[in-house]
Amino acid sequence: MSNSLSRELSNRHIQLIAIGGAIGTGLFLGAGQSISLTGPSILLTYIIVGFVLFMFMRAMGELLLANTEYKTFADIAHDQISPFAGFMTGWTYWLTWITSGMAEITAVAKYVEYWVPDLPNWITSLACILLLMAFNLTSTKMFGELEFWFAIIKVLTIVALIVVGIVMIVFAVKTPFGHTGLGNMVTKEGFFPNGANGFLMSFQMVVFSFTGIEILGITAGETKNPEKTIPKAINSVPIRILLFYVGALVVMMSIIPWQNIKADDSPFVSLFALIGVPFAAGLINFVLLTAASSACNSGIFANSRILFGLSEKEQTHPLMMKTNKRGVPYIAIIVTCILLSVTVIMNYFIPNATQVFFYVTAISTILLIIVWMFIMHAYAMYTKRNPNAHKESIYKLPGGLHAARLVQLFFVFVLVVLFIMPDTRMGVVLSPIWFIILGILYWRLQKSNESRASKQNIQLPNKENG
C-alpha cells in the first residue's frame, strides 16, 4: 500500500471529461423550461455564462499549471489563501458532490423505472452505487474510460439532433408548427419576449446546467502530461458551448417555435418525435440515464480525491490517504459510496424522494458557486503574491487580476438572482449555516492538533529521561 496517486488519465480521457463536465442533464431535461421562460434571449444567456465560465477555467488552469502537485481545489485554496480556506473549500465541494450525487442516483432509479416500472427505486440505487464503486476501485484509468463513453453518448445525441435539424431547416420542412427556418426565432414579441425579468431569471437555470464543468481541476493530479492536456481541454470549452448548447438551442427553436416548447417537456424528445424516430422518448431516457450515471461517477471520483487531499493536510482521518497498488484511494472511495448509500435508505422509506433532492440540489449548487468564488479569490491572491510567476506563465487568464474580479462579480450577481427566485431563496438563506458548522469544526480541529502537539513535546523529554 502507498499514499500516492498515479497519473493514468490520457489526453482523450481529459478531453471527453471536459466535454462531459460541460454537458449535464440540464441541457436534455431543463432546456424546455429555460426556453419557455426566456425565449430566443436564452442564447445570449448561454453565451454570457459560457464566456464567464471559460475565463474561470482559464484562471483555474493557470493555477493548476503553476504547481502540478495540486490535486484538488482545496490544495489551491490552502496554498494561496490559508489552511482555513482550503478546509472550507474542500469540505464544501465534498458536500456539493454528496448531495448532488444522491440526487443523481435517485434520477438513475427514475430513468430505469421507465423500462422496468415494477423495480423498486432502492434496488436500482444500490446497484448503481455498487457498480460505480467497483469501477472506481479498479483504477483511475477505468474512471476515465467510463467518462469517455458517457460523454460520447451525450455528444452523439446532440450532434445527431443538430445535423438532422440543419437538414430540416435548409429544406424548410413543413411541420405541425409551420415551416422550419431561422425565422421562427424572430417573433413579434422580439428577442426578449418576457422582458428583462425573464432574461435575468434564466441565468440561474443556465448556471445549473454548467455545474460539473470544474471537474477537470480534480483530474489534474492524475493526468499524464498536464502541461499539454489541460490547456487543450480548457481552450476548447468555448467551441463546445457554441456547438452543443447554442447550436442545439438554435436548431430546436428554428424547428419548433419557442412559444410551442413546453416547460415540462424535453425539447429533445419533442424534436426526435417530430423527425419520426419511433423510440424518441426511450432514446432520450437512455441518454439521461447515462448523463446521471456520469454525474454519479464523477461525484465518487471527486469526493474520494477531496478526502485524499484533506487527509494530506491533516484535515480529516489519515486513512483517507491510503491507496492501493494502482494508486486509487480505495478507503476514500468506499467511505464516499457508504455516504451515498443514504440515498438507498431514503428511496426505501420515501417513495417520492425526488422532491426532497430537488431542494438539496439547489443548496449544493449555491455552495458550488461559492467554491468557484474561492478558486477565483485564490487566483487573485496568486497574481498579487507571485507577479513574476504570473507574468512568465505559459498559460494564463487574459486580463489577469481585473478579469478575475469581473468573474467574481458575476458569481455575486448569480447569487443575488438565486436569492430573488422563490424556489432557490431558501437555499441561499440556509447556506451560511454550513459555513458556521465548518468554522466550528476547524476551530475544534486546530485545538485538537495543538493539544496533541503539546503532549508530544512533554512526552519526548520523559522518554529520554527514562
Tab-separated table of C-alpha atoms in Angstrom:
chain	number	residue	atom	x	y	z
A	1	MET	CA	0.000	0.000	0.000
A	2	SER	CA	1.145	3.545	-0.691
A	3	ASN	CA	-0.109	7.071	-0.246
A	4	SER	CA	0.296	8.462	-3.756
A	5	LEU	CA	-1.987	8.848	-6.763
A	6	SER	CA	-0.943	7.608	-10.197
A	7	ARG	CA	-1.171	9.556	-13.462
A	8	GLU	CA	-3.319	7.269	-15.631
A	9	LEU	CA	-5.628	9.726	-17.410
A	10	SER	CA	-4.612	10.235	-21.038
A	11	ASN	CA	-5.356	13.166	-23.355
A	12	ARG	CA	-8.525	11.553	-24.787
A	13	HIS	CA	-9.831	10.941	-21.257
A	14	ILE	CA	-9.273	14.567	-20.255
A	15	GLN	CA	-10.831	15.960	-23.449
A	16	LEU	CA	-14.013	13.908	-23.013
A	17	ILE	CA	-14.161	14.507	-19.240
A	18	ALA	CA	-14.085	18.237	-20.057
A	19	ILE	CA	-16.901	17.792	-22.585
A	20	GLY	CA	-18.925	15.600	-20.231
A	21	GLY	CA	-18.486	18.088	-17.400
A	22	ALA	CA	-19.840	20.874	-19.614
A	23	ILE	CA	-22.892	18.886	-20.774
A	24	GLY	CA	-25.184	17.887	-17.932
A	25	THR	CA	-28.764	16.673	-17.668
A	26	GLY	CA	-29.772	20.358	-17.571
A	27	LEU	CA	-29.497	20.640	-21.358
A	28	PHE	CA	-31.509	17.497	-22.139
A	29	LEU	CA	-34.143	17.919	-19.441
A	30	GLY	CA	-34.192	21.616	-18.497
A	31	ALA	CA	-33.907	23.295	-21.900
A	32	GLY	CA	-37.697	23.419	-22.251
A	33	GLN	CA	-38.111	25.367	-19.024
A	34	SER	CA	-35.334	27.854	-19.838
A	35	ILE	CA	-36.630	28.448	-23.394
A	36	SER	CA	-40.232	28.972	-22.250
A	37	LEU	CA	-39.075	31.448	-19.587
A	38	THR	CA	-36.706	33.464	-21.757
A	39	GLY	CA	-37.447	32.827	-25.428
A	40	PRO	CA	-34.683	33.487	-28.001
A	41	SER	CA	-32.648	35.509	-25.475
A	42	ILE	CA	-31.681	32.196	-23.824
A	43	LEU	CA	-28.954	32.058	-26.491
A	44	LEU	CA	-27.438	35.256	-25.103
A	45	THR	CA	-27.613	33.841	-21.552
A	46	TYR	CA	-25.680	30.724	-22.595
A	47	ILE	CA	-23.064	32.813	-24.408
A	48	ILE	CA	-22.547	35.119	-21.389
A	49	VAL	CA	-22.402	32.296	-18.821
A	50	GLY	CA	-20.231	30.209	-21.145
A	51	PHE	CA	-17.752	33.072	-21.608
A	52	VAL	CA	-17.537	33.766	-17.849
A	53	LEU	CA	-17.000	30.087	-17.058
A	54	PHE	CA	-14.339	29.868	-19.766
A	55	MET	CA	-12.490	32.726	-18.030
A	56	PHE	CA	-12.974	30.875	-14.727
A	57	MET	CA	-11.486	27.726	-16.285
A	58	ARG	CA	-8.525	29.717	-17.661
A	59	ALA	CA	-7.794	31.037	-14.162
A	60	MET	CA	-8.066	27.523	-12.723
A	61	GLY	CA	-5.816	26.191	-15.479
A	62	GLU	CA	-3.136	28.781	-14.718
A	63	LEU	CA	-3.211	27.830	-11.029
A	64	LEU	CA	-3.021	24.093	-11.772
A	65	LEU	CA	-0.033	24.527	-14.061
A	66	ALA	CA	1.691	26.922	-11.646
A	67	ASN	CA	2.045	23.908	-9.361
A	68	THR	CA	1.395	20.486	-10.919
A	69	GLU	CA	1.374	18.957	-7.424
A	70	TYR	CA	-2.085	20.464	-6.802
A	71	LYS	CA	-4.603	17.612	-6.690
A	72	THR	CA	-7.804	19.462	-5.807
A	73	PHE	CA	-9.256	22.955	-5.320
A	74	ALA	CA	-8.649	22.537	-1.602
A	75	ASP	CA	-4.903	22.344	-2.285
A	76	ILE	CA	-5.094	25.592	-4.274
A	77	ALA	CA	-7.097	27.442	-1.598
A	78	HIS	CA	-4.867	26.052	1.183
A	79	ASP	CA	-1.703	27.210	-0.565
A	80	GLN	CA	-2.846	30.544	-1.998
A	81	ILE	CA	-5.242	31.795	0.708
A	82	SER	CA	-4.902	29.905	4.004
A	83	PRO	CA	-5.296	26.429	5.566
A	84	PHE	CA	-8.752	27.505	6.776
A	85	ALA	CA	-9.770	28.458	3.211
A	86	GLY	CA	-8.516	25.074	1.992
A	87	PHE	CA	-10.568	23.362	4.705
A	88	MET	CA	-13.691	25.359	3.761
A	89	THR	CA	-13.234	24.804	0.019
A	90	GLY	CA	-12.519	21.079	0.327
A	91	TRP	CA	-15.402	20.196	2.620
A	92	THR	CA	-17.846	22.488	0.765
A	93	TYR	CA	-17.000	20.866	-2.571
A	94	TRP	CA	-17.305	17.467	-0.871
A	95	LEU	CA	-20.828	18.340	0.306
A	96	THR	CA	-21.902	19.547	-3.147
A	97	TRP	CA	-20.975	16.186	-4.668
A	98	ILE	CA	-22.511	14.130	-1.864
A	99	THR	CA	-25.858	15.951	-2.186
A	100	SER	CA	-25.883	16.173	-5.984
A	101	GLY	CA	-24.686	12.538	-6.144
A	102	MET	CA	-27.683	11.488	-4.040
A	103	ALA	CA	-29.998	13.380	-6.378
A	104	GLU	CA	-28.417	11.841	-9.495
A	105	ILE	CA	-28.630	8.299	-8.066
A	106	THR	CA	-32.342	8.892	-7.413
A	107	ALA	CA	-32.606	10.159	-11.010
A	108	VAL	CA	-30.961	6.952	-12.300
A	109	ALA	CA	-33.634	4.944	-10.481
A	110	LYS	CA	-36.374	7.083	-12.064
A	111	TYR	CA	-34.928	6.593	-15.581
A	112	VAL	CA	-34.646	2.804	-15.102
A	113	GLU	CA	-38.287	2.849	-13.918
A	114	TYR	CA	-39.221	3.908	-17.494
A	115	TRP	CA	-38.376	0.383	-18.705
A	116	VAL	CA	-38.917	-1.626	-15.504
A	117	PRO	CA	-41.798	0.103	-13.680
A	118	ASP	CA	-42.137	-2.617	-11.005
A	119	LEU	CA	-38.489	-2.472	-9.890
A	120	PRO	CA	-38.195	-0.640	-6.520
A	121	ASN	CA	-36.081	2.528	-6.707
A	122	TRP	CA	-33.907	1.498	-3.775
A	123	ILE	CA	-32.703	-1.637	-5.593
A	124	THR	CA	-31.685	0.387	-8.662
A	125	SER	CA	-29.963	2.980	-6.460
A	126	LEU	CA	-27.977	0.293	-4.623
A	127	ALA	CA	-26.975	-1.448	-7.871
A	128	CYS	CA	-25.806	1.867	-9.348
A	129	ILE	CA	-23.620	2.683	-6.313
A	130	LEU	CA	-22.078	-0.808	-6.127
A	131	LEU	CA	-21.351	-0.904	-9.858
A	132	LEU	CA	-19.720	2.529	-9.966
A	133	MET	CA	-17.763	1.795	-6.775
A	134	ALA	CA	-16.372	-1.385	-8.346
A	135	PHE	CA	-15.272	0.501	-11.461
A	136	ASN	CA	-13.659	3.307	-9.454
A	137	LEU	CA	-11.790	0.849	-7.214
A	138	THR	CA	-10.285	-0.862	-10.268
A	139	SER	CA	-8.149	2.064	-11.463
A	140	THR	CA	-8.182	5.762	-12.302
A	141	LYS	CA	-7.995	4.742	-15.965
A	142	MET	CA	-11.286	2.855	-15.564
A	143	PHE	CA	-12.930	6.063	-14.286
A	144	GLY	CA	-11.571	7.847	-17.356
A	145	GLU	CA	-12.899	5.136	-19.691
A	146	LEU	CA	-16.383	5.333	-18.179
A	147	GLU	CA	-16.457	9.127	-18.520
A	148	PHE	CA	-15.130	8.846	-22.072
A	149	TRP	CA	-18.029	6.640	-23.199
A	150	PHE	CA	-20.651	8.506	-21.160
A	151	ALA	CA	-19.531	11.733	-22.876
A	152	ILE	CA	-19.522	10.078	-26.319
A	153	ILE	CA	-23.203	9.120	-25.894
A	154	LYS	CA	-24.161	12.710	-24.968
A	155	VAL	CA	-22.110	14.201	-27.814
A	156	LEU	CA	-23.503	11.824	-30.458
A	157	THR	CA	-27.082	12.602	-29.371
A	158	ILE	CA	-26.567	16.366	-29.667
A	159	VAL	CA	-24.654	16.107	-32.966
A	160	ALA	CA	-27.415	13.885	-34.421
A	161	LEU	CA	-30.047	16.441	-33.399
A	162	ILE	CA	-28.054	19.324	-34.889
A	163	VAL	CA	-27.290	17.540	-38.194
A	164	VAL	CA	-30.887	16.383	-38.754
A	165	GLY	CA	-32.142	19.803	-37.647
A	166	ILE	CA	-29.912	21.645	-40.124
A	167	VAL	CA	-31.207	19.454	-42.968
A	168	MET	CA	-34.809	20.249	-41.944
A	169	ILE	CA	-34.034	23.985	-41.746
A	170	VAL	CA	-32.235	24.079	-45.121
A	171	PHE	CA	-35.154	22.345	-46.876
A	172	ALA	CA	-37.812	24.312	-44.914
A	173	VAL	CA	-39.647	21.138	-43.956
A	174	LYS	CA	-43.315	21.614	-43.060
A	175	THR	CA	-44.239	20.570	-39.514
A	176	PRO	CA	-47.409	20.918	-37.381
A	177	PHE	CA	-45.917	24.260	-36.290
A	178	GLY	CA	-45.340	25.550	-39.805
A	179	HIS	CA	-42.217	25.582	-41.985
A	180	THR	CA	-38.852	25.198	-40.327
A	181	GLY	CA	-36.411	28.111	-40.530
A	182	LEU	CA	-34.338	30.563	-38.533
A	183	GLY	CA	-37.252	32.989	-38.816
A	184	ASN	CA	-39.082	31.002	-36.128
A	185	MET	CA	-36.777	32.625	-33.590
A	186	VAL	CA	-37.734	36.123	-34.720
A	187	THR	CA	-41.205	36.845	-33.415
A	188	LYS	CA	-43.326	39.933	-32.863
A	189	GLU	CA	-42.501	39.699	-29.138
A	190	GLY	CA	-38.849	40.377	-30.001
A	191	PHE	CA	-35.603	38.882	-28.683
A	192	PHE	CA	-36.647	39.450	-25.041
A	193	PRO	CA	-40.331	38.371	-25.100
A	194	ASN	CA	-40.600	38.117	-21.297
A	195	GLY	CA	-38.677	41.321	-20.635
A	196	ALA	CA	-35.621	41.902	-18.508
A	197	ASN	CA	-37.078	39.868	-15.636
A	198	GLY	CA	-37.389	36.671	-17.698
A	199	PHE	CA	-33.884	37.198	-19.102
A	200	LEU	CA	-32.292	37.703	-15.658
A	201	MET	CA	-34.117	34.723	-14.168
A	202	SER	CA	-32.712	32.468	-16.899
A	203	PHE	CA	-29.188	32.852	-15.512
A	204	GLN	CA	-29.815	30.574	-12.549
A	205	MET	CA	-31.033	27.716	-14.776
A	206	VAL	CA	-28.140	28.105	-17.209
A	207	VAL	CA	-25.588	28.142	-14.382
A	208	PHE	CA	-27.224	24.956	-13.020
A	209	SER	CA	-26.690	23.258	-16.385
A	210	PHE	CA	-22.941	24.004	-16.242
A	211	THR	CA	-22.333	22.599	-12.751
A	212	GLY	CA	-19.597	19.986	-13.057
A	213	ILE	CA	-17.533	21.949	-15.574
A	214	GLU	CA	-14.848	22.368	-12.880
A	215	ILE	CA	-14.314	18.563	-12.524
A	216	LEU	CA	-11.281	18.985	-14.794
A	217	GLY	CA	-9.485	20.579	-11.827
A	218	ILE	CA	-9.849	17.373	-9.794
A	219	THR	CA	-8.251	15.246	-12.546
A	220	ALA	CA	-5.058	17.352	-12.757
A	221	GLY	CA	-3.173	15.290	-10.173
A	222	GLU	CA	-3.754	12.083	-12.158
A	223	THR	CA	-3.269	13.405	-15.685
A	224	LYS	CA	-0.443	12.393	-17.970
A	225	ASN	CA	1.414	15.451	-19.289
A	226	PRO	CA	-0.910	18.055	-17.627
A	227	GLU	CA	1.034	20.981	-19.183
A	228	LYS	CA	-0.274	19.915	-22.587
A	229	THR	CA	-3.626	18.227	-21.966
A	230	ILE	CA	-5.199	20.712	-19.521
A	231	PRO	CA	-4.749	23.852	-21.701
A	232	LYS	CA	-6.016	21.923	-24.725
A	233	ALA	CA	-9.149	20.821	-22.850
A	234	ILE	CA	-9.887	24.299	-21.426
A	235	ASN	CA	-9.240	26.148	-24.704
A	236	SER	CA	-11.871	24.062	-26.472
A	237	VAL	CA	-14.596	24.980	-23.925
A	238	PRO	CA	-15.977	27.976	-25.959
A	239	ILE	CA	-16.293	25.861	-29.118
A	240	ARG	CA	-18.116	23.136	-27.185
A	241	ILE	CA	-20.520	25.632	-25.634
A	242	LEU	CA	-21.275	27.237	-29.000
A	243	LEU	CA	-21.782	23.858	-30.658
A	244	PHE	CA	-23.529	21.784	-28.004
A	245	TYR	CA	-25.587	24.439	-26.234
A	246	VAL	CA	-26.106	27.374	-28.584
A	247	GLY	CA	-26.139	25.174	-31.704
A	248	ALA	CA	-28.678	22.742	-30.233
A	249	LEU	CA	-30.953	25.542	-28.993
A	250	VAL	CA	-30.863	27.382	-32.355
A	251	VAL	CA	-31.896	24.165	-34.120
A	252	MET	CA	-34.677	23.488	-31.587
A	253	MET	CA	-36.200	26.978	-31.850
A	254	SER	CA	-35.866	27.004	-35.642
A	255	ILE	CA	-37.928	23.820	-35.958
A	256	ILE	CA	-40.331	24.294	-33.028
A	257	PRO	CA	-41.157	27.988	-32.375
A	258	TRP	CA	-40.177	28.801	-28.801
A	259	GLN	CA	-43.804	29.563	-27.820
A	260	ASN	CA	-44.692	25.915	-28.598
A	261	ILE	CA	-41.919	24.415	-26.473
A	262	LYS	CA	-43.466	23.250	-23.193
A	263	ALA	CA	-41.619	23.923	-19.945
A	264	ASP	CA	-42.252	20.422	-18.560
A	265	ASP	CA	-41.187	18.517	-21.684
A	266	SER	CA	-37.722	17.787	-23.038
A	267	PRO	CA	-37.309	19.581	-26.414
A	268	PHE	CA	-35.031	16.687	-27.433
A	269	VAL	CA	-37.899	14.190	-27.086
A	270	SER	CA	-40.279	16.537	-28.965
A	271	LEU	CA	-37.788	17.085	-31.773
A	272	PHE	CA	-36.849	13.423	-32.275
A	273	ALA	CA	-40.565	12.523	-32.204
A	274	LEU	CA	-41.215	15.216	-34.826
A	275	ILE	CA	-38.457	13.801	-37.018
A	276	GLY	CA	-40.221	10.435	-36.866
A	277	VAL	CA	-37.976	8.493	-34.505
A	278	PRO	CA	-40.417	5.944	-33.010
A	279	PHE	CA	-38.383	5.416	-29.838
A	280	ALA	CA	-37.610	9.122	-29.214
A	281	ALA	CA	-38.688	9.122	-25.564
A	282	GLY	CA	-36.777	5.887	-24.871
A	283	LEU	CA	-33.657	7.222	-26.612
A	284	ILE	CA	-33.565	10.430	-24.570
A	285	ASN	CA	-34.356	8.459	-21.413
A	286	PHE	CA	-31.253	6.353	-22.132
A	287	VAL	CA	-29.144	9.488	-22.679
A	288	LEU	CA	-30.468	10.949	-19.408
A	289	LEU	CA	-29.630	7.673	-17.668
A	290	THR	CA	-26.014	7.849	-18.902
A	291	ALA	CA	-25.778	11.557	-18.003
A	292	ALA	CA	-26.973	10.892	-14.443
A	293	SER	CA	-24.646	7.879	-14.155
A	294	SER	CA	-21.782	10.064	-15.375
A	295	ALA	CA	-22.558	12.633	-12.670
A	296	CYS	CA	-22.561	9.875	-10.005
A	297	ASN	CA	-19.285	8.514	-11.348
A	298	SER	CA	-17.713	11.992	-11.276
A	299	GLY	CA	-19.006	12.519	-7.745
A	300	ILE	CA	-17.380	9.332	-6.444
A	301	PHE	CA	-14.087	10.255	-8.128
A	302	ALA	CA	-14.123	13.901	-6.997
A	303	ASN	CA	-15.077	13.194	-3.393
A	304	SER	CA	-12.511	10.439	-2.934
A	305	ARG	CA	-9.777	12.798	-4.198
A	306	ILE	CA	-11.050	15.627	-1.985
A	307	LEU	CA	-10.856	13.321	1.059
A	308	PHE	CA	-7.373	12.227	-0.044
A	309	GLY	CA	-6.227	15.879	-0.265
A	310	LEU	CA	-7.788	16.844	3.072
A	311	SER	CA	-6.086	13.843	4.686
A	312	GLU	CA	-2.724	15.012	3.314
A	313	LYS	CA	-3.316	18.348	5.065
A	314	GLU	CA	-4.344	16.534	8.308
A	315	GLN	CA	-7.887	17.907	7.957
A	316	THR	CA	-9.570	14.500	8.046
A	317	HIS	CA	-8.657	10.937	9.087
A	318	PRO	CA	-5.238	9.752	7.775
A	319	LEU	CA	-6.824	6.526	6.455
A	320	MET	CA	-8.376	8.579	3.626
A	321	MET	CA	-4.858	8.859	2.146
A	322	LYS	CA	-4.376	5.097	1.727
A	323	THR	CA	-4.077	3.973	-1.898
A	324	ASN	CA	-3.888	0.525	-3.474
A	325	LYS	CA	-1.227	-0.713	-5.907
A	326	ARG	CA	-2.978	1.116	-8.785
A	327	GLY	CA	-2.764	4.447	-6.950
A	328	VAL	CA	-6.503	4.559	-6.139
A	329	PRO	CA	-7.582	5.994	-2.723
A	330	TYR	CA	-9.751	2.961	-2.018
A	331	ILE	CA	-10.809	3.794	1.541
A	332	ALA	CA	-11.922	7.295	0.468
A	333	ILE	CA	-13.949	5.714	-2.367
A	334	ILE	CA	-15.619	3.198	-0.031
A	335	VAL	CA	-16.454	5.933	2.525
A	336	THR	CA	-17.930	8.118	-0.261
A	337	CYS	CA	-20.102	5.246	-1.509
A	338	ILE	CA	-21.285	4.411	2.026
A	339	LEU	CA	-22.439	8.036	2.421
A	340	LEU	CA	-24.155	7.937	-0.978
A	341	SER	CA	-25.958	4.800	0.195
A	342	VAL	CA	-28.118	7.044	2.394
A	343	THR	CA	-29.984	7.517	-0.904
A	344	VAL	CA	-30.934	3.839	-0.899
A	345	ILE	CA	-32.486	4.195	2.576
A	346	MET	CA	-34.323	7.388	1.588
A	347	ASN	CA	-35.693	5.783	-1.580
A	348	TYR	CA	-36.852	2.822	0.505
A	349	PHE	CA	-38.710	4.879	3.109
A	350	ILE	CA	-39.687	7.893	0.951
A	351	PRO	CA	-41.123	6.714	-2.401
A	352	ASN	CA	-41.208	10.292	-3.727
A	353	ALA	CA	-37.692	11.294	-2.661
A	354	THR	CA	-37.151	13.250	-5.894
A	355	GLN	CA	-38.722	16.417	-4.471
A	356	VAL	CA	-36.541	16.200	-1.357
A	357	PHE	CA	-33.435	16.002	-3.509
A	358	PHE	CA	-34.582	18.950	-5.628
A	359	TYR	CA	-34.216	21.273	-2.639
A	360	VAL	CA	-30.966	19.621	-1.534
A	361	THR	CA	-29.505	20.010	-5.029
A	362	ALA	CA	-30.460	23.702	-5.066
A	363	ILE	CA	-28.398	24.214	-1.889
A	364	SER	CA	-25.471	22.225	-3.329
A	365	THR	CA	-25.456	24.364	-6.490
A	366	ILE	CA	-25.305	27.523	-4.370
A	367	LEU	CA	-22.393	26.050	-2.406
A	368	LEU	CA	-20.657	25.136	-5.684
A	369	ILE	CA	-20.834	28.764	-6.846
A	370	ILE	CA	-19.195	29.739	-3.546
A	371	VAL	CA	-16.435	27.167	-4.255
A	372	TRP	CA	-15.956	28.826	-7.656
A	373	MET	CA	-15.612	32.163	-5.831
A	374	PHE	CA	-12.965	30.647	-3.520
A	375	ILE	CA	-10.991	29.477	-6.558
A	376	MET	CA	-11.150	32.935	-8.155
A	377	HIS	CA	-10.046	34.539	-4.870
A	378	ALA	CA	-7.134	32.080	-4.733
A	379	TYR	CA	-6.225	33.180	-8.262
A	380	ALA	CA	-6.350	36.862	-7.224
A	381	MET	CA	-4.046	36.112	-4.273
A	382	TYR	CA	-1.696	34.182	-6.571
A	383	THR	CA	-1.319	37.100	-9.015
A	384	LYS	CA	-0.618	39.510	-6.132
A	385	ARG	CA	1.898	37.308	-4.303
A	386	ASN	CA	3.593	35.835	-7.374
A	387	PRO	CA	3.576	38.597	-10.017
A	388	ASN	CA	6.683	37.219	-11.741
A	389	ALA	CA	5.298	33.669	-11.910
A	390	HIS	CA	2.048	35.048	-13.314
A	391	LYS	CA	3.916	37.146	-15.869
A	392	GLU	CA	6.040	34.213	-17.025
A	393	SER	CA	3.187	31.674	-17.013
A	394	ILE	CA	2.880	29.712	-20.264
A	395	TYR	CA	-0.897	29.543	-19.783
A	396	LYS	CA	-2.655	32.468	-18.178
A	397	LEU	CA	-6.031	34.137	-17.739
A	398	PRO	CA	-6.318	37.014	-20.243
A	399	GLY	CA	-6.737	40.208	-18.231
A	400	GLY	CA	-5.275	38.651	-15.091
A	401	LEU	CA	-6.498	40.132	-11.811
A	402	HIS	CA	-9.009	42.526	-13.433
A	403	ALA	CA	-10.681	39.660	-15.315
A	404	ALA	CA	-10.761	37.596	-12.110
A	405	ARG	CA	-12.581	40.389	-10.260
A	406	LEU	CA	-15.200	40.606	-13.045
A	407	VAL	CA	-15.780	36.841	-12.848
A	408	GLN	CA	-16.222	37.140	-9.067
A	409	LEU	CA	-18.747	39.960	-9.546
A	410	PHE	CA	-20.693	37.766	-11.973
A	411	PHE	CA	-20.862	34.979	-9.382
A	412	VAL	CA	-22.187	37.504	-6.830
A	413	PHE	CA	-24.819	38.548	-9.398
A	414	VAL	CA	-25.901	34.891	-9.807
A	415	LEU	CA	-26.231	34.508	-6.027
A	416	VAL	CA	-28.430	37.632	-5.945
A	417	VAL	CA	-30.631	36.149	-8.700
A	418	LEU	CA	-30.838	32.882	-6.734
A	419	PHE	CA	-31.944	34.856	-3.687
A	420	ILE	CA	-34.651	36.659	-5.700
A	421	MET	CA	-36.052	33.390	-7.117
A	422	PRO	CA	-38.625	31.825	-4.700
A	423	ASP	CA	-37.518	28.237	-5.496
A	424	THR	CA	-33.863	28.860	-4.590
A	425	ARG	CA	-34.144	31.651	-1.992
A	426	MET	CA	-34.235	29.214	0.943
A	427	GLY	CA	-31.005	27.612	-0.282
A	428	VAL	CA	-29.204	30.976	-0.217
A	429	VAL	CA	-30.602	31.727	3.258
A	430	LEU	CA	-29.601	28.307	4.678
A	431	SER	CA	-26.135	28.020	3.095
A	432	PRO	CA	-24.362	30.207	5.760
A	433	ILE	CA	-25.277	27.539	8.353
A	434	TRP	CA	-22.894	25.144	6.600
A	435	PHE	CA	-20.013	27.618	6.868
A	436	ILE	CA	-20.746	28.245	10.556
A	437	ILE	CA	-20.561	24.467	11.136
A	438	LEU	CA	-17.273	24.302	9.198
A	439	GLY	CA	-15.869	27.191	11.242
A	440	ILE	CA	-16.657	25.361	14.498
A	441	LEU	CA	-15.190	22.088	13.192
A	442	TYR	CA	-11.992	23.825	12.048
A	443	TRP	CA	-11.614	25.522	15.454
A	444	ARG	CA	-12.003	22.153	17.192
A	445	LEU	CA	-9.538	20.541	14.761
A	446	GLN	CA	-6.958	23.234	15.496
A	447	LYS	CA	-7.445	22.825	19.260
A	448	SER	CA	-7.062	19.050	18.915
A	449	ASN	CA	-3.866	19.406	16.845
A	450	GLU	CA	-2.399	21.903	19.329
A	451	SER	CA	-3.245	19.610	22.243
A	452	ARG	CA	-1.644	16.605	20.536
A	453	ALA	CA	1.485	18.591	19.645
A	454	SER	CA	1.729	19.862	23.223
A	455	LYS	CA	1.501	16.312	24.651
A	456	GLN	CA	4.185	15.068	22.262
A	457	ASN	CA	6.543	17.860	23.344
A	458	ILE	CA	6.018	16.950	27.012
A	459	GLN	CA	6.379	13.215	26.474
A	460	LEU	CA	9.606	13.316	24.476
A	461	PRO	CA	11.870	14.501	27.379
A	462	ASN	CA	10.262	11.872	29.645
A	463	LYS	CA	11.257	9.126	27.227
A	464	GLU	CA	14.829	10.408	27.138
A	465	ASN	CA	14.967	10.573	30.926
A	466	GLY	CA	13.620	7.058	31.171
